[in-house]
Short mmCIF file of C-alpha atoms in Angstrom, two decimals:
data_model
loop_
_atom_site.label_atom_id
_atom_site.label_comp_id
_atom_site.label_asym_id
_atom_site.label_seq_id
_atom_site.Cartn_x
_atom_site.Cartn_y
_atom_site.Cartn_z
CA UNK A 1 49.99 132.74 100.52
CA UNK A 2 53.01 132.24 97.97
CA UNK A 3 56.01 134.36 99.76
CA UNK A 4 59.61 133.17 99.71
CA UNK A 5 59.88 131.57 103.31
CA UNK A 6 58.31 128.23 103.79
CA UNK A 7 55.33 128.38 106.42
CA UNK A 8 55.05 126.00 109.23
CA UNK A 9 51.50 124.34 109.00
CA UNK A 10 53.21 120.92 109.16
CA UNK A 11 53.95 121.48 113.26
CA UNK A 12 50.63 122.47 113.84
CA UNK A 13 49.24 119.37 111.90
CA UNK A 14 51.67 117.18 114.22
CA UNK A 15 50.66 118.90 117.07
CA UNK A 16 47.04 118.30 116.70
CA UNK A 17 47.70 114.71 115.65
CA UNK A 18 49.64 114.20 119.04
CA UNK A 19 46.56 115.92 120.99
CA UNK A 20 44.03 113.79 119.12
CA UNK A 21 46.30 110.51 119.87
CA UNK A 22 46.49 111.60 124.04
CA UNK A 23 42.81 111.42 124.20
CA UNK A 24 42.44 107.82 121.81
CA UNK A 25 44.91 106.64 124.52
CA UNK A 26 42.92 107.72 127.21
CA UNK A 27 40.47 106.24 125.88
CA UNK A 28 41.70 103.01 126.23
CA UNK A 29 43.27 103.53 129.47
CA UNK A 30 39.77 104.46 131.25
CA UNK A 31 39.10 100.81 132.13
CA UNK A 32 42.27 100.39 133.87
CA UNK A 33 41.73 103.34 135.89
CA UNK A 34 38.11 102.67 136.94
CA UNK A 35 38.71 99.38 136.93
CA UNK A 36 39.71 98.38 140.46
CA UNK A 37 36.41 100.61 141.87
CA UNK A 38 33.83 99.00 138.87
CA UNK A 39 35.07 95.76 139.81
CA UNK A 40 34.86 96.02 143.26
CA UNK A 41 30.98 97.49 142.69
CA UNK A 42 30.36 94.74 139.36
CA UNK A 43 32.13 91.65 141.39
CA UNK A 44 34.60 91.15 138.66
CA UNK A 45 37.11 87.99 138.52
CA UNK A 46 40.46 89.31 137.73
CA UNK A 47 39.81 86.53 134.52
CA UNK A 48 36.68 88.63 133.67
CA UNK A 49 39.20 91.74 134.25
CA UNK A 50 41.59 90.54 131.77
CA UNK A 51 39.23 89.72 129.07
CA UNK A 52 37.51 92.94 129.45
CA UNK A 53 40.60 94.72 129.00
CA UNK A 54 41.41 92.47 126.07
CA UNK A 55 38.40 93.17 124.43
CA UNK A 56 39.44 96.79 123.22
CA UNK A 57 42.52 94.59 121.48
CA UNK A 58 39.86 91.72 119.44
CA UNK A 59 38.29 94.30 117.42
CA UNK A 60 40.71 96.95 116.94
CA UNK A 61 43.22 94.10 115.23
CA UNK A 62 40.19 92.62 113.10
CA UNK A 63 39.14 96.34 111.93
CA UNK A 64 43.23 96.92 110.89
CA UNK A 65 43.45 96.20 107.19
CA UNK A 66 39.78 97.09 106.82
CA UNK A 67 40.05 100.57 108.40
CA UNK A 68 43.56 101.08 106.56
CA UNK A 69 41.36 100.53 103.21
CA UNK A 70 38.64 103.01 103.95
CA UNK A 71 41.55 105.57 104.42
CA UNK A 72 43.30 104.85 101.23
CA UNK A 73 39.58 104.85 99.63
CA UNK A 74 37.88 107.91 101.13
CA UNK A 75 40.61 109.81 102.62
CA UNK A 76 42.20 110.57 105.40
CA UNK A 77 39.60 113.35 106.55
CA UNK A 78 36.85 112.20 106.48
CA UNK A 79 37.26 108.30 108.06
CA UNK A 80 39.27 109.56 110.79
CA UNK A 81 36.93 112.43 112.25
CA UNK A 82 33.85 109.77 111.92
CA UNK A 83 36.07 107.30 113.73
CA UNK A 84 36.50 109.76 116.98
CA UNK A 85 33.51 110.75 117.14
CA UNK A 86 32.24 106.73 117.54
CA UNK A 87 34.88 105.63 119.62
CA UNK A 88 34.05 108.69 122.16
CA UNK A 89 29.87 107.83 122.17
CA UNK A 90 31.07 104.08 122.68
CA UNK A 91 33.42 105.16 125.92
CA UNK A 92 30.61 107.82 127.10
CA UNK A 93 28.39 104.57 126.65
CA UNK A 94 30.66 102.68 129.12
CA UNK A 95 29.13 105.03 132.39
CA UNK A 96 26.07 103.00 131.85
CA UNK A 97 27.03 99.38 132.43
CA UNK A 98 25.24 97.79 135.23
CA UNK A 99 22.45 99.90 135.33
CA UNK A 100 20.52 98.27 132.00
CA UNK A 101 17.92 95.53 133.24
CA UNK A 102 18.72 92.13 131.58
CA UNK A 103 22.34 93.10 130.36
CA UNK A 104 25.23 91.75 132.80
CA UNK A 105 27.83 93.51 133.17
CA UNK A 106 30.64 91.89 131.41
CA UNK A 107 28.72 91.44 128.56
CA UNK A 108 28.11 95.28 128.41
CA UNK A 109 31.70 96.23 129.29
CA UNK A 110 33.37 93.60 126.63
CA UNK A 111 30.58 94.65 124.09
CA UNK A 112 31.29 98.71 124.33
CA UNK A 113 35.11 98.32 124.80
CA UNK A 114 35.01 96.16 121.69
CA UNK A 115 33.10 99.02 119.64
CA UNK A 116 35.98 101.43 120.83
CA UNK A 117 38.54 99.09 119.68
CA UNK A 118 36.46 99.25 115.99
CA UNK A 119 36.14 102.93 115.84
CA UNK A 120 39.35 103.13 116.85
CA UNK A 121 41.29 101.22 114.00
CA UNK A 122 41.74 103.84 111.65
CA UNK A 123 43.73 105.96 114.30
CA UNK A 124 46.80 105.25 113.58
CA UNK A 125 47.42 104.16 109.99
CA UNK A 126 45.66 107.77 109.79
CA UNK A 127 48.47 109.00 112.06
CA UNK A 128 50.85 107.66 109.74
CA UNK A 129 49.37 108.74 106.53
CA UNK A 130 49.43 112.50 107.87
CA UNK A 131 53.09 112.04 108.46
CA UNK A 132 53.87 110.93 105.09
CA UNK A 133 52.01 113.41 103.00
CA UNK A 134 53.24 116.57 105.75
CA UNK A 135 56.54 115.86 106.35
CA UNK A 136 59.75 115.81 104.54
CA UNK A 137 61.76 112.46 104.99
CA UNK A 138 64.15 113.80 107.13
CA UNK A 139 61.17 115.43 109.67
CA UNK A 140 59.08 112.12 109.88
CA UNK A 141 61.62 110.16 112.89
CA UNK A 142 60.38 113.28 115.16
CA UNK A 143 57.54 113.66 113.71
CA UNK A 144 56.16 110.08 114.18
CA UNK A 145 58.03 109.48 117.45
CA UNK A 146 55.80 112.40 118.35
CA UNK A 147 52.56 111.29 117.42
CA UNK A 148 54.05 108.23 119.21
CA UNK A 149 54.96 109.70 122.62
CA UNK A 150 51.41 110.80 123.23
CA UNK A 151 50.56 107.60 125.05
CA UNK A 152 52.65 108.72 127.40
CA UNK A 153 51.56 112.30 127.71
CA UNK A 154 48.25 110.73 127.77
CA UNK A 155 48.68 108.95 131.07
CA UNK A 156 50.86 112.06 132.47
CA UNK A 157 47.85 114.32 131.50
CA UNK A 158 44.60 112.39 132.07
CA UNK A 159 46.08 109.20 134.76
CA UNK A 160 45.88 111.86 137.75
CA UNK A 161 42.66 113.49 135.86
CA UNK A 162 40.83 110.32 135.89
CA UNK A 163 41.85 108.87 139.42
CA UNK A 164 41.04 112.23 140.70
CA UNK A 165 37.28 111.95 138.85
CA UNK A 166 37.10 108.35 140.23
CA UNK A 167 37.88 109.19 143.89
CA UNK A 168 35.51 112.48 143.68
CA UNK A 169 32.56 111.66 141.56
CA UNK A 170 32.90 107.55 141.30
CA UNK A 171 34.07 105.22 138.26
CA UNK A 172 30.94 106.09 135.67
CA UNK A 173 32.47 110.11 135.60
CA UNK A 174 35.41 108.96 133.78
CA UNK A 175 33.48 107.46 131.24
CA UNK A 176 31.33 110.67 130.83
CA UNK A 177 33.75 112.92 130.74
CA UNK A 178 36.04 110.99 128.14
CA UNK A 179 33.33 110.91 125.83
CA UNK A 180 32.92 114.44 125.39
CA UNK A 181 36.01 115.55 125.43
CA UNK A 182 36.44 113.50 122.22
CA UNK A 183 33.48 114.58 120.88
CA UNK A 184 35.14 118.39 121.35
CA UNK A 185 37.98 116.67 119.23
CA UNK A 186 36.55 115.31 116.35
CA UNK A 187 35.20 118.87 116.02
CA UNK A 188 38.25 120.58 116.37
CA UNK A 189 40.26 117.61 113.73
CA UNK A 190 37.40 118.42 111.04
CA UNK A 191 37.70 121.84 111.52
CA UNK A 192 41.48 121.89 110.99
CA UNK A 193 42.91 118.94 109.10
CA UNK A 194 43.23 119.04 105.60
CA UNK A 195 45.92 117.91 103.31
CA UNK A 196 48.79 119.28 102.33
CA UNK A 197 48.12 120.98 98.85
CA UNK A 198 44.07 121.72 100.05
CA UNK A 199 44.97 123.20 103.38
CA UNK A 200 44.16 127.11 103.48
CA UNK A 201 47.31 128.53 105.52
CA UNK A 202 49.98 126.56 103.43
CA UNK A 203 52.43 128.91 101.14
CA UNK A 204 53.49 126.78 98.04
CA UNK A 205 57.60 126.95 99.48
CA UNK A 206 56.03 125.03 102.09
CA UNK A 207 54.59 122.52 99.86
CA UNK A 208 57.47 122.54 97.56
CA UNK A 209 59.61 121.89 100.43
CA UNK A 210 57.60 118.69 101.94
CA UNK A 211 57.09 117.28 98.38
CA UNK A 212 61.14 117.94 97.27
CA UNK A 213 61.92 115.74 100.79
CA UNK A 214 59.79 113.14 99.73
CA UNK A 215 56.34 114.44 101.59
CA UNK A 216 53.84 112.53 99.52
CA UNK A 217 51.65 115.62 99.44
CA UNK A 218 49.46 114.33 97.10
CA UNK A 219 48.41 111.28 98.41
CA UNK A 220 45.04 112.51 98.62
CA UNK A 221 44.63 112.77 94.87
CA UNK A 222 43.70 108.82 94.09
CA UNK A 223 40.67 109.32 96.51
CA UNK A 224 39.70 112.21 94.77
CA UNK A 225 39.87 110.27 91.70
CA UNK A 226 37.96 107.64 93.25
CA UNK A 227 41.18 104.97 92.87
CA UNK A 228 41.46 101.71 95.15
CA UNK A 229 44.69 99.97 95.57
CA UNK A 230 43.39 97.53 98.28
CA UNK A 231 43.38 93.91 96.54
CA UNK A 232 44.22 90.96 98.28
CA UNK A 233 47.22 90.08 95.90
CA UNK A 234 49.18 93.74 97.54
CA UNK A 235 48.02 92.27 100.67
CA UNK A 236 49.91 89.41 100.04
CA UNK A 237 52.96 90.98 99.00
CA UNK A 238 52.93 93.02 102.91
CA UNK A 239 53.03 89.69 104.08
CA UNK A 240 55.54 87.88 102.03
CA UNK A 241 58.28 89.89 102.70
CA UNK A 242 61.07 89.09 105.33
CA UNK A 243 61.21 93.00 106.36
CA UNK A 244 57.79 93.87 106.99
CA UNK A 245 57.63 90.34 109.31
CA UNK A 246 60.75 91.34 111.34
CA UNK A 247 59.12 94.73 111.60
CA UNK A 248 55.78 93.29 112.16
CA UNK A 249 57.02 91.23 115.11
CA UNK A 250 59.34 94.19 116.53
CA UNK A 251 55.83 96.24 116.86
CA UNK A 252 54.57 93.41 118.43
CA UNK A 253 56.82 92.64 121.10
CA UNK A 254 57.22 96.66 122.25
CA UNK A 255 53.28 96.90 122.27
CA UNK A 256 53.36 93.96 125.02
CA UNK A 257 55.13 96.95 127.12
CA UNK A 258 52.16 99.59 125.79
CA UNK A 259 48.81 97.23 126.55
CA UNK A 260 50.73 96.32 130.11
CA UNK A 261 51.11 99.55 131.01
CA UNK A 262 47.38 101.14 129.81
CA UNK A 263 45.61 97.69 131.00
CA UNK A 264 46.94 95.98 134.10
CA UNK A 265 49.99 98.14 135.62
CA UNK A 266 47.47 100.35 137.89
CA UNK A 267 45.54 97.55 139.16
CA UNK A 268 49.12 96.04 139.63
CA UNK A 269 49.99 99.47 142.13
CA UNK A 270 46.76 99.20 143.89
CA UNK A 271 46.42 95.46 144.13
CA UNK A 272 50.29 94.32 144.68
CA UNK A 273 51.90 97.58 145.67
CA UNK A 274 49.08 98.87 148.13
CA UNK A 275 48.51 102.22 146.77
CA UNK A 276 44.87 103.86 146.18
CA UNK A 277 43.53 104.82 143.39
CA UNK A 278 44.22 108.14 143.10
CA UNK A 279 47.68 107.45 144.32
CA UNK A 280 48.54 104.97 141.36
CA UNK A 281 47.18 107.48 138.85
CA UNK A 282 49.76 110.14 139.76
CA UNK A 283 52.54 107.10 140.08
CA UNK A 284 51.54 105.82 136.83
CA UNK A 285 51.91 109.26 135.17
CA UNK A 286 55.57 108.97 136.29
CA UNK A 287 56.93 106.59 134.05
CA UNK A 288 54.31 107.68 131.28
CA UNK A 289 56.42 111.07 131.39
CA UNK A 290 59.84 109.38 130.89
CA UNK A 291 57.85 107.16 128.25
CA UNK A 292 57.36 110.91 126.62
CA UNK A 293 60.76 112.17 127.33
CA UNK A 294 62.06 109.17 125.77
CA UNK A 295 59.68 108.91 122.63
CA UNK A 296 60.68 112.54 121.64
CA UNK A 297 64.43 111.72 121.99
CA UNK A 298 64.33 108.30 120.36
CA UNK A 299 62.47 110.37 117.23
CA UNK A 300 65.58 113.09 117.76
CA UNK A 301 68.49 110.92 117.64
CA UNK A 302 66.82 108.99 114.51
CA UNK A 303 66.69 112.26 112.51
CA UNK A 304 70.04 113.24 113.88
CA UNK A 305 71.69 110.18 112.81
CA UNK A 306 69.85 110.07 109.63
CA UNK A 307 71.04 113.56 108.49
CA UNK A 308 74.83 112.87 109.93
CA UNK A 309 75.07 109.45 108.32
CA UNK A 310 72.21 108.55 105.19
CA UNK A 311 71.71 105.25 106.80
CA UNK A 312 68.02 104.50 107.49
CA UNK A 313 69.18 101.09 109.38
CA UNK A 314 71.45 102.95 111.89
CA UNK A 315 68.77 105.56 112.58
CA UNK A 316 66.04 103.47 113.23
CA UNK A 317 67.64 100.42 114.95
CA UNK A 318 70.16 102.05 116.98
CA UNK A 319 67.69 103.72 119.26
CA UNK A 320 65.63 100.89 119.29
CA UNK A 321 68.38 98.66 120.55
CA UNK A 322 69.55 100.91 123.08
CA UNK A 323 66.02 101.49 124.42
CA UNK A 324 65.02 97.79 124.31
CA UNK A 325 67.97 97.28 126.69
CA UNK A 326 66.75 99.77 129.13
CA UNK A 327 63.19 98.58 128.71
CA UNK A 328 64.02 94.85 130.04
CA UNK A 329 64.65 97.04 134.08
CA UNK A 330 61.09 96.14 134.16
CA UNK A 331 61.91 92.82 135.35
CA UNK A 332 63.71 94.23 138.01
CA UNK A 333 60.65 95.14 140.00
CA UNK A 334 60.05 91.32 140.66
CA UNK A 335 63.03 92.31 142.73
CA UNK A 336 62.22 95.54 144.98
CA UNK A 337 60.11 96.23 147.73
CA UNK A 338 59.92 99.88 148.08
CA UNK A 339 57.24 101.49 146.57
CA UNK A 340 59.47 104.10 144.70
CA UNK A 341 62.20 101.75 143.34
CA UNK A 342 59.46 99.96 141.17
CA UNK A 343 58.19 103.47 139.87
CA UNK A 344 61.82 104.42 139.61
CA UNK A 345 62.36 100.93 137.34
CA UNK A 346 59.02 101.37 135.69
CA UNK A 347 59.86 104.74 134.62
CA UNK A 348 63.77 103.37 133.23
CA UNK A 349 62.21 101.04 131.29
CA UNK A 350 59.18 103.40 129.61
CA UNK A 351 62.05 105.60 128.96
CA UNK A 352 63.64 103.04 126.77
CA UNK A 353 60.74 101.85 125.26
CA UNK A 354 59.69 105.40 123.83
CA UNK A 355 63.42 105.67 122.88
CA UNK A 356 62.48 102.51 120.95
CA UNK A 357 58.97 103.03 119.42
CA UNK A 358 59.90 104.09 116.27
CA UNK A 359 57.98 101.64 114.30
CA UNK A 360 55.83 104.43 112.54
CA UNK A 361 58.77 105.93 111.81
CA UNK A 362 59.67 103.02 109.97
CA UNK A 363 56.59 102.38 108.12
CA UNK A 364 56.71 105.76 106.51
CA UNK A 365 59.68 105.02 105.88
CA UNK A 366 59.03 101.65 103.72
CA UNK A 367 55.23 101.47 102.85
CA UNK A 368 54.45 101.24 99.36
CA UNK A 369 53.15 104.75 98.36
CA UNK A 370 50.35 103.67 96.86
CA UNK A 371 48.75 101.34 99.78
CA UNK A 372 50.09 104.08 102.88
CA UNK A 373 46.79 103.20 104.62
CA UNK A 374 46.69 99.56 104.05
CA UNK A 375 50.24 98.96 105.18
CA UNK A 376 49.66 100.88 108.08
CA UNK A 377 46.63 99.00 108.91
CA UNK A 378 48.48 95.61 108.58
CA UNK A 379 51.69 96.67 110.51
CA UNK A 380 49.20 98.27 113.51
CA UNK A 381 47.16 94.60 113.54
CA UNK A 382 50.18 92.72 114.15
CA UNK A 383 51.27 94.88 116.81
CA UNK A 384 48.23 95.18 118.45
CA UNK A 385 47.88 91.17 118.76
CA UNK A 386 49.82 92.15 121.85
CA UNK A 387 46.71 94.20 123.09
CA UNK A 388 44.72 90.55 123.05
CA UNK A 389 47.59 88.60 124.43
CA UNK A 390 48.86 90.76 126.99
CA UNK A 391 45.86 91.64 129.59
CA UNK A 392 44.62 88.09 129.09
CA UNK A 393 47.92 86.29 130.07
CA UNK A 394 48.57 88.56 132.88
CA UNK A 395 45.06 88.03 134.00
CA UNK A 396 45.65 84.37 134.28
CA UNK A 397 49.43 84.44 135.68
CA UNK A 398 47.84 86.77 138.52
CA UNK A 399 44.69 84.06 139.37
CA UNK A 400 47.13 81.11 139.43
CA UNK A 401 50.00 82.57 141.52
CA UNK A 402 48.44 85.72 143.33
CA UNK A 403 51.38 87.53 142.05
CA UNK A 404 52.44 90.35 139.13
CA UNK A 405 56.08 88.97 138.92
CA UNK A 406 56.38 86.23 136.48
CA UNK A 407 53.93 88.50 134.29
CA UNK A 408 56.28 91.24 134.44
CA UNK A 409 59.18 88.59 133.85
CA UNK A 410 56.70 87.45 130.35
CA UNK A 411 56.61 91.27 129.43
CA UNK A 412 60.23 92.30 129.97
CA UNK A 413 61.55 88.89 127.80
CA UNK A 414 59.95 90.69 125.19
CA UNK A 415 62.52 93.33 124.98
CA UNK A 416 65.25 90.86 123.87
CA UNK A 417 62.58 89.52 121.35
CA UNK A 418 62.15 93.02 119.78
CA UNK A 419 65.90 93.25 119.20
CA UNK A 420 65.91 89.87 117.60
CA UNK A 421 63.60 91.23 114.93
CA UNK A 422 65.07 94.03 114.01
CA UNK A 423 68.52 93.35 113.85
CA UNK A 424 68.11 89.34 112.53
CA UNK A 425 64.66 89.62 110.07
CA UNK A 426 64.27 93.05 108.79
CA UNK A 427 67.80 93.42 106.73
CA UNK A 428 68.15 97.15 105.18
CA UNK A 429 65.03 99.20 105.90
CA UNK A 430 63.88 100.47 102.39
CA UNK A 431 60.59 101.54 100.83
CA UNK A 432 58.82 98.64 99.56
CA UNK A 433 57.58 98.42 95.89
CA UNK A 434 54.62 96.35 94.87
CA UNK A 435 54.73 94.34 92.19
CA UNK A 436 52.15 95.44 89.28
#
């Protein structure tokens, strides 16, 4: 196809990225929706809770930089699709636990939610290398913030899914029916992901126009070639530099809102706010839609202020300030008593925080070009320390006080902190280059 007018493969590459990121959030999420009922049947500690929902965290941060590297060696394709396919037999796995002689419980839970967390590492950084090679620079705030928002649209579209499957069929369903759904997916990615200058329905004016806007269409070419870039000594260079630490820390600090929100926060509407389960899966898909609403804006207003003033700082930190703000209501459900003013606050602040999440954004923006994967990998294991932190120390807050508020006091402090990074370590967002 070589006519005048550009086709549009690049939405339907984004679109299928944000469908395949709603089900790896799932995913995650299915412990904290069968949670309450499996640890009511397993005779779970809410200690032995929080680990378990930490576990997910341990191994997707170790597998980062490692899972960055196989995408920058083998390519994009191929890693990812394996990578779904695991992480789905590992959560199908999950229906089992309990019900294999001489294995306890926790051990089985920790063990398969850790595997997920592997096979789940190159998600992301994968995300992120699509986004640079499809998309012009001007496209990739909306584009990212897109891929972005679907951990919202995750818990809109599969919170009341798998509370209904809990109250219907029991706790195990969710497992079984997450599992296949992503095998469906990896199916469907192989079938349809390819990149830019490979992929069957693109016109060259399309390609011409991603490449001319700074698409790195060709990024694919050095694994063709069979060229690695991964040394410790560009490693190295990620982490010297005062930018990629302030941004490093931002992505921390707004995934303490993220693991919250997919680990503890229905267990916190069932066990502190009285609701069932099937209740707190509709009321957690509220907020998780203004998360969505938000993320798409945030991704908006970058690109808008990008075009209307050519300064990548103003783009990217301006939302995030203005969402971090809004993101610190969650405090203010320590506060309230009525059931709906703490979804009502919940869903203020996951407004602001997908206003904010434009760290992907951001990391197109500035990874070297020739370590995309690697960079990605490093900036996604910082943030996802969180994911270890976060369910543990709420876990322990809520066994030595009986109460959620002075955890969701430790998670909304880390709005401020995100704002501190940005605006006092990172300095002028620009691409970094690598020293030879």
């Amino acid at each position: 196809m070589d006519s005048a007018s550009p086709t549009h493969v690049r939405y339907r590459i984004i679109a299928l990225i944000f469908l395949i990121t709603s089900i790896n959030y799932a995913d995650r999420a299915t412990f904290s929706i069968a949670g309450s009922a499996a640890s009511a049947e397993l005779g779970l500690s809410p200690v032995a809770t929080g680990y378990i929902l930490s576990a997910f965290a341990w191994a997707y941060v170790v597998a980062q930089v490692p899972g960055g590297a196989l995408l920058d060696r083998f390519g994009t394709r191929r890693v990812y699709a394996a990578a779904i396919a695991l992480w789905s037999a590992f959560t199908a796995t999950q229906g089992f636990v309990g019900l294999v002689p001489g294995v306890s419980a926790i051990t089985m839970l920790f063990a398969l939610r850790f595997l997920v967390g592997l096979a789940e590492a190159p998600s992301f950084p994968g995300n992120a290398r699509l986004v640079a090679a499809w998309f012009p620079g001007r496209e990739r705030g909306t584009a990212s913030a897109i891929f972005n928002s679907a951990q919202y649209f995750s818990l809109v579209a599969f919170a009341p899914f798998m509370g209904w499957l809990v109250h219907d069929f029991g706790w195990r369903s969710v497992f079984f029916a997450m599992g296949a759904i992503g095998v469906v997916a990896a199916i469907v990615f192989t079938r349809y992901i390819h990149s830019p200058v490979r992929h069957p329905s693109i016109n060259a004016a399309e390609v011409a126009l991603i490449e001319e806007g700074g698409g790195l269409v060709r990024m694919e070419d050095a694994v063709a070639n069979r060229v690695s870039t991964f040394t410790w000594v560009n490693v190295r260079q990620l982490l010297a530099s005062r930018m990629m630490i302030g941004i490093y820390l931002g992505q921390y600090c707004i995934n303490v809102l993220t693991y919250f929100f997919v680990t503890w926060f229905p267990i916190y509407l069932v066990k502190e706010r009285g609701l069932n389960i099937m209740e707190a899966g509709f009321a957690a898909a509220a907020p998780a839609l203004c998360g969505f609403a938000g993320g798409l804006l945030g991704g908006y207003l970058s690109d808008r202020l990008l075009a209307r003033t050519g300064s990548l700082d103003t783009a990217r930190k301006l939302p995030l300030l203005i969402g971090m703000i809004l993101a610190s209501a969650i405090i203010g459900c320590v506060f309230v008593e009525q059931q709906w003013m703490v979804v009502a606050l919940m869903s203020v602040a996951f407004f602001g925080k997908g206003v904010a999440s434009l760290g992907w954004a951001v990391m197109s923006d500035v990874a070297p070009r020739e370590l995309a994967g690697t960079a990605g990998g490093v900036f996604n294991m910082f943030g996802n320390m969180a994911g270890i932190v976060t369910p543990i120390v709420v876990g322990y807050i809520v066994a030595a006080t009986g109460s959620f508020d002075l955890a969701l006091v430790f998670v909304g402090a880390h709005c401020l902190l995100t704002i501190v990074a940005f605006y006092g370590i990172v300095g002028p967002i620009k691409r970094l280059e690598l020293a030879k």
